[in-house]
Short mmCIF file of N, CA, C and O in Angstrom, two decimals:
data_model
loop_
_atom_site.label_atom_id
_atom_site.label_comp_id
_atom_site.label_asym_id
_atom_site.label_seq_id
_atom_site.Cartn_x
_atom_site.Cartn_y
_atom_site.Cartn_z
N ASP A 58 23.00 3.04 -1.60
CA ASP A 58 22.47 3.12 -0.07
C ASP A 58 20.81 2.93 -0.53
O ASP A 58 20.41 2.27 0.45
N LEU A 59 20.42 3.32 -1.43
CA LEU A 59 19.11 3.00 -1.42
C LEU A 59 18.88 1.66 -1.75
O LEU A 59 17.71 1.24 -1.30
N ILE A 60 19.50 1.03 -2.50
CA ILE A 60 19.44 -0.57 -3.00
C ILE A 60 19.51 -1.23 -1.68
O ILE A 60 18.58 -2.07 -1.35
N GLU A 61 20.56 -1.09 -0.66
CA GLU A 61 20.75 -1.50 0.66
C GLU A 61 19.50 -1.40 1.41
O GLU A 61 18.87 -2.20 2.20
N GLY A 62 19.21 -0.32 1.35
CA GLY A 62 17.86 0.28 2.25
C GLY A 62 16.47 -0.48 1.69
O GLY A 62 15.74 -0.87 2.68
N ALA A 63 16.28 -0.99 0.57
CA ALA A 63 15.37 -1.49 -0.04
C ALA A 63 15.27 -2.89 0.83
O ALA A 63 14.19 -3.39 0.65
N LYS A 64 16.50 -3.35 0.91
CA LYS A 64 16.38 -4.70 1.70
C LYS A 64 15.38 -4.77 2.95
O LYS A 64 14.75 -5.64 3.40
N LEU A 65 15.62 -3.63 3.37
CA LEU A 65 14.70 -3.57 4.83
C LEU A 65 12.98 -3.66 4.28
O LEU A 65 12.31 -4.41 5.27
N PHE A 66 12.40 -3.22 3.48
CA PHE A 66 11.25 -3.58 3.03
C PHE A 66 11.08 -4.65 2.79
O PHE A 66 9.86 -5.28 2.71
N SER A 67 12.16 -5.44 2.29
CA SER A 67 11.82 -6.94 1.42
C SER A 67 11.85 -7.86 2.90
O SER A 67 11.73 -8.86 2.50
N LYS A 68 12.15 -7.57 3.61
CA LYS A 68 12.33 -8.51 5.17
C LYS A 68 11.23 -9.36 5.42
O LYS A 68 9.95 -9.20 5.13
N GLU A 69 11.62 -10.38 5.64
CA GLU A 69 10.63 -11.76 5.62
C GLU A 69 9.72 -11.79 4.52
O GLU A 69 8.55 -11.51 4.58
N ASN A 70 10.04 -11.57 3.43
CA ASN A 70 9.50 -11.50 1.83
C ASN A 70 8.41 -10.56 1.90
O ASN A 70 7.17 -10.68 1.56
N ALA A 71 8.41 -9.62 2.65
CA ALA A 71 7.13 -8.43 2.71
C ALA A 71 7.03 -8.07 1.27
O ALA A 71 5.74 -7.82 0.92
N VAL A 72 7.83 -8.13 0.60
CA VAL A 72 7.88 -7.67 -1.05
C VAL A 72 8.86 -8.27 -1.49
O VAL A 72 10.01 -8.48 -0.83
N ILE A 73 8.48 -8.90 -2.95
CA ILE A 73 9.77 -9.60 -3.91
C ILE A 73 9.60 -8.66 -4.68
O ILE A 73 9.00 -8.34 -5.56
N ILE A 74 11.04 -8.47 -5.07
CA ILE A 74 11.82 -7.43 -5.78
C ILE A 74 12.44 -8.17 -7.06
O ILE A 74 13.12 -8.70 -6.69
N ASN A 75 11.98 -7.78 -8.32
CA ASN A 75 12.71 -8.30 -9.37
C ASN A 75 13.59 -6.87 -9.91
O ASN A 75 13.05 -6.22 -10.44
N GLN A 76 14.99 -6.72 -9.49
CA GLN A 76 15.65 -5.67 -10.30
C GLN A 76 15.90 -5.71 -11.71
O GLN A 76 16.55 -6.91 -12.08
N LEU A 77 15.70 -4.80 -12.25
CA LEU A 77 15.96 -4.83 -13.53
C LEU A 77 17.14 -4.04 -14.09
O LEU A 77 17.87 -4.49 -15.25
N ASP A 78 17.67 -3.20 -13.43
CA ASP A 78 18.77 -2.10 -14.01
C ASP A 78 19.13 -1.33 -12.55
O ASP A 78 18.09 -0.64 -11.78
N ALA A 79 20.48 -1.42 -12.19
CA ALA A 79 21.06 -0.59 -11.32
C ALA A 79 22.12 0.11 -11.92
O ALA A 79 23.23 -0.72 -11.83
N THR A 80 22.15 1.36 -11.65
CA THR A 80 23.20 2.22 -12.17
C THR A 80 23.57 3.22 -11.23
O THR A 80 22.65 3.25 -10.55
N GLU A 81 24.26 4.37 -11.38
CA GLU A 81 24.64 5.41 -10.41
C GLU A 81 23.51 6.42 -10.44
O GLU A 81 23.24 7.29 -9.74
N THR A 82 22.88 6.28 -11.67
CA THR A 82 21.69 7.44 -12.17
C THR A 82 20.39 6.94 -12.34
O THR A 82 19.45 7.29 -12.53
N LYS A 83 20.20 5.48 -12.22
CA LYS A 83 18.91 4.94 -12.42
C LYS A 83 18.86 3.47 -11.69
O LYS A 83 19.89 2.96 -11.54
N TYR A 84 17.88 3.10 -11.39
CA TYR A 84 17.44 2.18 -10.37
C TYR A 84 15.99 1.95 -11.20
O TYR A 84 15.02 2.44 -10.67
N ASP A 85 15.87 0.72 -11.56
CA ASP A 85 14.85 -0.12 -11.93
C ASP A 85 14.26 -1.50 -11.44
O ASP A 85 15.39 -2.18 -11.80
N TYR A 86 12.93 -1.33 -11.03
CA TYR A 86 12.75 -2.64 -10.60
C TYR A 86 11.29 -2.81 -10.66
O TYR A 86 10.66 -1.77 -10.63
N ASP A 87 10.64 -3.85 -10.42
CA ASP A 87 9.24 -4.63 -10.46
C ASP A 87 9.09 -5.15 -8.84
O ASP A 87 9.92 -5.98 -8.23
N VAL A 88 7.86 -4.69 -8.21
CA VAL A 88 7.81 -5.15 -7.18
C VAL A 88 6.56 -6.64 -7.51
O VAL A 88 5.67 -6.04 -8.25
N THR A 89 7.03 -8.11 -7.82
CA THR A 89 6.04 -8.90 -7.84
C THR A 89 5.41 -9.51 -7.08
O THR A 89 4.09 -10.29 -7.27
N LYS A 90 5.56 -9.29 -5.43
CA LYS A 90 4.47 -9.73 -4.72
C LYS A 90 4.66 -8.59 -3.52
O LYS A 90 5.95 -8.20 -3.37
N CYS A 91 3.28 -8.40 -2.86
CA CYS A 91 3.46 -7.34 -1.83
C CYS A 91 2.36 -7.83 -0.80
O CYS A 91 1.05 -7.93 -0.97
N ARG A 92 2.91 -8.12 0.91
CA ARG A 92 1.81 -8.40 1.63
C ARG A 92 1.42 -7.50 2.02
O ARG A 92 -0.11 -7.79 2.52
N TYR A 93 1.61 -6.21 1.83
CA TYR A 93 1.04 -5.12 2.22
C TYR A 93 -0.40 -4.98 1.42
O TYR A 93 -1.70 -4.93 1.88
N ALA A 94 -0.03 -5.23 0.21
CA ALA A 94 -1.38 -5.03 -0.86
C ALA A 94 -2.21 -6.31 -0.58
O ALA A 94 -3.39 -6.00 -0.54
N GLU A 95 -1.73 -7.38 -0.28
CA GLU A 95 -2.70 -8.64 0.13
C GLU A 95 -3.41 -8.24 1.44
O GLU A 95 -4.51 -8.67 1.32
N MET A 96 -2.73 -7.81 2.42
CA MET A 96 -3.73 -7.56 3.80
C MET A 96 -4.59 -6.45 3.16
O MET A 96 -5.94 -6.82 3.71
N TYR A 97 -4.35 -5.53 2.67
CA TYR A 97 -5.57 -4.56 2.05
C TYR A 97 -6.07 -4.89 1.52
O TYR A 97 -7.88 -4.74 1.57
N GLN A 98 -6.05 -5.83 0.54
CA GLN A 98 -7.27 -6.68 -0.09
C GLN A 98 -7.81 -7.53 0.59
O GLN A 98 -9.31 -7.69 0.17
N GLU A 99 -7.49 -8.23 1.45
CA GLU A 99 -8.23 -9.08 2.04
C GLU A 99 -9.26 -8.31 3.10
O GLU A 99 -10.36 -8.98 3.39
N LEU A 100 -8.96 -7.20 3.55
CA LEU A 100 -9.66 -6.27 4.36
C LEU A 100 -10.64 -5.49 3.77
O LEU A 100 -11.52 -5.16 4.27
N GLY A 101 -10.45 -5.80 2.10
CA GLY A 101 -11.77 -4.95 1.23
C GLY A 101 -11.21 -3.51 1.48
O GLY A 101 -12.23 -2.67 1.28
N MET A 102 -10.13 -3.31 1.59
CA MET A 102 -9.54 -1.70 1.91
C MET A 102 -8.42 -1.21 0.64
O MET A 102 -7.64 -0.56 1.23
N ALA A 103 -8.17 -1.96 -0.25
CA ALA A 103 -7.10 -1.78 -1.31
C ALA A 103 -7.16 -0.15 -1.54
O ALA A 103 -6.22 0.34 -1.73
N GLU A 104 -8.22 0.51 -1.64
CA GLU A 104 -8.34 2.07 -2.10
C GLU A 104 -7.38 2.74 -1.37
O GLU A 104 -6.47 3.65 -1.32
N LEU A 105 -7.83 2.36 0.18
CA LEU A 105 -6.91 3.05 1.27
C LEU A 105 -5.66 2.55 1.51
O LEU A 105 -4.66 3.25 1.61
N GLY A 106 -5.19 1.15 0.92
CA GLY A 106 -4.02 0.69 1.20
C GLY A 106 -3.30 1.75 0.19
O GLY A 106 -2.06 1.58 0.50
N TYR A 107 -3.76 1.82 -0.92
CA TYR A 107 -2.89 2.51 -2.16
C TYR A 107 -2.67 3.87 -1.33
O TYR A 107 -1.58 4.35 -1.55
N THR A 108 -3.38 4.80 -0.70
CA THR A 108 -3.19 5.94 -0.16
C THR A 108 -2.14 5.59 0.74
O THR A 108 -1.32 6.64 0.95
N LEU A 109 -2.28 4.88 1.94
CA LEU A 109 -1.45 4.81 2.60
C LEU A 109 -0.25 4.30 2.60
O LEU A 109 0.55 4.61 3.13
N SER A 110 0.00 3.49 1.65
CA SER A 110 1.20 2.69 1.46
C SER A 110 1.68 3.33 0.38
O SER A 110 2.99 3.69 0.07
N CYS A 111 1.10 3.02 -0.69
CA CYS A 111 1.70 3.35 -2.47
C CYS A 111 1.67 5.03 -2.60
O CYS A 111 2.81 5.53 -3.10
N GLY A 112 0.72 5.91 -1.99
CA GLY A 112 0.59 7.36 -2.29
C GLY A 112 2.05 7.87 -1.77
O GLY A 112 2.18 8.95 -2.30
N ARG A 113 2.56 7.48 -0.72
CA ARG A 113 3.93 8.10 -0.19
C ARG A 113 4.98 7.93 -0.96
O ARG A 113 5.97 8.33 -0.55
N ASP A 114 5.31 6.79 -1.73
CA ASP A 114 6.31 6.45 -2.63
C ASP A 114 7.15 7.73 -3.39
O ASP A 114 8.09 7.76 -2.96
N MET A 115 6.28 8.44 -3.70
CA MET A 115 6.72 9.33 -4.67
C MET A 115 7.66 10.48 -3.74
O MET A 115 9.03 10.87 -3.89
N ASP A 116 7.23 10.85 -2.81
CA ASP A 116 7.61 11.76 -1.51
C ASP A 116 8.67 11.16 -1.09
O ASP A 116 10.08 11.81 -0.48
N PHE A 117 9.09 9.95 -0.86
CA PHE A 117 10.07 9.00 -0.31
C PHE A 117 10.87 9.27 -0.99
O PHE A 117 12.18 9.64 -0.32
N TYR A 118 11.22 8.82 -2.32
CA TYR A 118 12.18 9.03 -2.91
C TYR A 118 12.82 10.57 -3.10
O TYR A 118 14.08 10.57 -2.96
N LYS A 119 12.06 11.37 -2.89
CA LYS A 119 12.61 13.10 -2.95
C LYS A 119 12.94 13.11 -1.77
O LYS A 119 14.15 13.90 -1.83
N GLY A 120 12.54 12.65 -0.72
CA GLY A 120 13.09 12.69 0.87
C GLY A 120 14.42 12.10 1.01
O GLY A 120 15.46 12.61 1.44
N PHE A 121 15.04 10.79 0.12
CA PHE A 121 15.94 10.09 0.35
C PHE A 121 16.99 10.96 -0.36
O PHE A 121 18.34 10.99 0.14
N ASN A 122 16.54 11.41 -1.49
CA ASN A 122 17.52 12.54 -1.87
C ASN A 122 16.84 13.53 -3.37
O ASN A 122 16.17 12.98 -4.20
N PRO A 123 16.84 14.62 -3.00
CA PRO A 123 15.77 15.63 -3.65
C PRO A 123 15.94 15.45 -5.24
O PRO A 123 15.30 15.90 -6.13
N LYS A 124 17.23 14.58 -5.80
CA LYS A 124 17.11 14.81 -7.31
C LYS A 124 16.88 13.42 -7.84
O LYS A 124 16.77 13.14 -9.07
N MET A 125 16.20 12.77 -6.86
CA MET A 125 15.24 11.11 -7.06
C MET A 125 14.27 11.42 -7.89
O MET A 125 13.23 12.39 -7.26
N ARG A 126 13.92 10.87 -8.81
CA ARG A 126 12.19 10.94 -9.38
C ARG A 126 11.96 9.71 -9.57
O ARG A 126 12.85 8.68 -10.23
N LEU A 127 10.53 9.44 -9.22
CA LEU A 127 10.18 7.90 -9.19
C LEU A 127 8.98 8.34 -10.53
O LEU A 127 8.21 9.04 -10.18
N LYS A 128 9.07 7.08 -11.12
CA LYS A 128 8.01 6.85 -12.26
C LYS A 128 7.39 5.59 -12.13
O LYS A 128 8.21 4.76 -12.26
N ARG A 129 5.93 5.62 -11.99
CA ARG A 129 5.45 4.35 -11.54
C ARG A 129 3.94 4.47 -12.39
O ARG A 129 3.17 5.35 -11.93
N THR A 130 3.96 3.18 -13.18
CA THR A 130 2.54 3.15 -13.80
C THR A 130 1.63 2.25 -13.31
O THR A 130 0.14 2.38 -13.87
N LYS A 131 2.13 1.57 -12.87
CA LYS A 131 0.97 0.56 -12.18
C LYS A 131 1.18 -0.03 -10.69
O LYS A 131 2.47 -0.06 -10.41
N THR A 132 0.69 -0.45 -9.77
CA THR A 132 0.88 -1.15 -8.38
C THR A 132 0.17 -2.44 -8.40
O THR A 132 -1.31 -2.38 -9.13
N ILE A 133 0.50 -3.56 -7.86
CA ILE A 133 -0.62 -4.39 -7.20
C ILE A 133 -1.48 -4.12 -6.54
O ILE A 133 -2.66 -4.54 -6.49
N MET A 134 -1.36 -2.72 -5.64
CA MET A 134 -2.71 -2.53 -4.66
C MET A 134 -3.72 -2.16 -5.83
O MET A 134 -4.71 -2.17 -5.68
N GLU A 135 -3.23 -1.78 -6.84
CA GLU A 135 -4.77 -0.97 -8.21
C GLU A 135 -4.84 -2.38 -8.78
O GLU A 135 -5.81 -2.12 -9.69
N GLY A 136 -4.51 -3.67 -8.40
CA GLY A 136 -5.17 -4.94 -9.38
C GLY A 136 -4.15 -5.37 -10.36
O GLY A 136 -4.32 -6.29 -11.27
N TYR A 137 -3.02 -4.49 -10.62
CA TYR A 137 -2.04 -5.18 -11.71
C TYR A 137 -1.16 -6.12 -11.23
O TYR A 137 -1.31 -6.64 -9.84
N ASP A 138 -0.20 -6.60 -11.98
CA ASP A 138 0.31 -8.09 -11.90
C ASP A 138 1.57 -7.45 -10.74
O ASP A 138 2.27 -8.55 -10.45
N CYS A 139 2.33 -6.21 -10.95
CA CYS A 139 3.51 -5.95 -10.17
C CYS A 139 3.38 -4.23 -10.33
O CYS A 139 2.14 -3.61 -10.38
N CYS A 140 4.42 -3.57 -9.43
CA CYS A 140 4.53 -2.17 -9.32
C CYS A 140 5.57 -2.12 -9.90
O CYS A 140 6.59 -2.70 -9.68
N ASP A 141 5.90 -1.15 -10.92
CA ASP A 141 6.88 -0.72 -11.89
C ASP A 141 7.72 0.27 -11.35
O ASP A 141 7.16 1.37 -11.67
N PHE A 142 8.62 0.30 -10.74
CA PHE A 142 9.69 1.54 -10.12
C PHE A 142 10.54 1.60 -11.07
O PHE A 142 11.28 1.08 -11.28
N ARG A 143 10.43 3.11 -11.27
CA ARG A 143 11.58 3.62 -12.39
C ARG A 143 12.31 4.75 -11.54
O ARG A 143 11.17 5.73 -11.66
N ILE A 144 13.25 4.72 -11.17
CA ILE A 144 13.68 5.62 -9.98
C ILE A 144 14.87 6.40 -11.08
O ILE A 144 16.14 5.75 -11.76
N THR A 145 15.34 7.59 -11.07
CA THR A 145 16.17 8.38 -11.92
C THR A 145 16.62 9.49 -11.02
O THR A 145 16.20 10.06 -9.94
N ILE A 146 17.91 9.77 -11.16
CA ILE A 146 18.63 11.02 -10.79
C ILE A 146 18.80 11.89 -11.46
O ILE A 146 19.61 11.31 -12.58
N LYS A 147 18.64 12.99 -11.33
CA LYS A 147 19.02 14.03 -12.47
C LYS A 147 19.76 15.21 -11.62
O LYS A 147 19.65 15.36 -10.89
#
């Protein structure tokens, strides 16, 4: 369900996802393009963009399934080349 739901965030290429691994207990992917980050950067508000868009991701996955955990070490919003999403179910 999560993978299917992720397609909504990718609608009209709002984000481009490179799926790395998908099993019953693990979903690893990188976001390689993010229109949300581009918009906030163009507005000179990347820090606010991180808070409003990226900052809610951890709680989003816990809300989706309380056993899900997200590990992410970098985001496009912070100036990196991608957002590295590593989701596990414990």
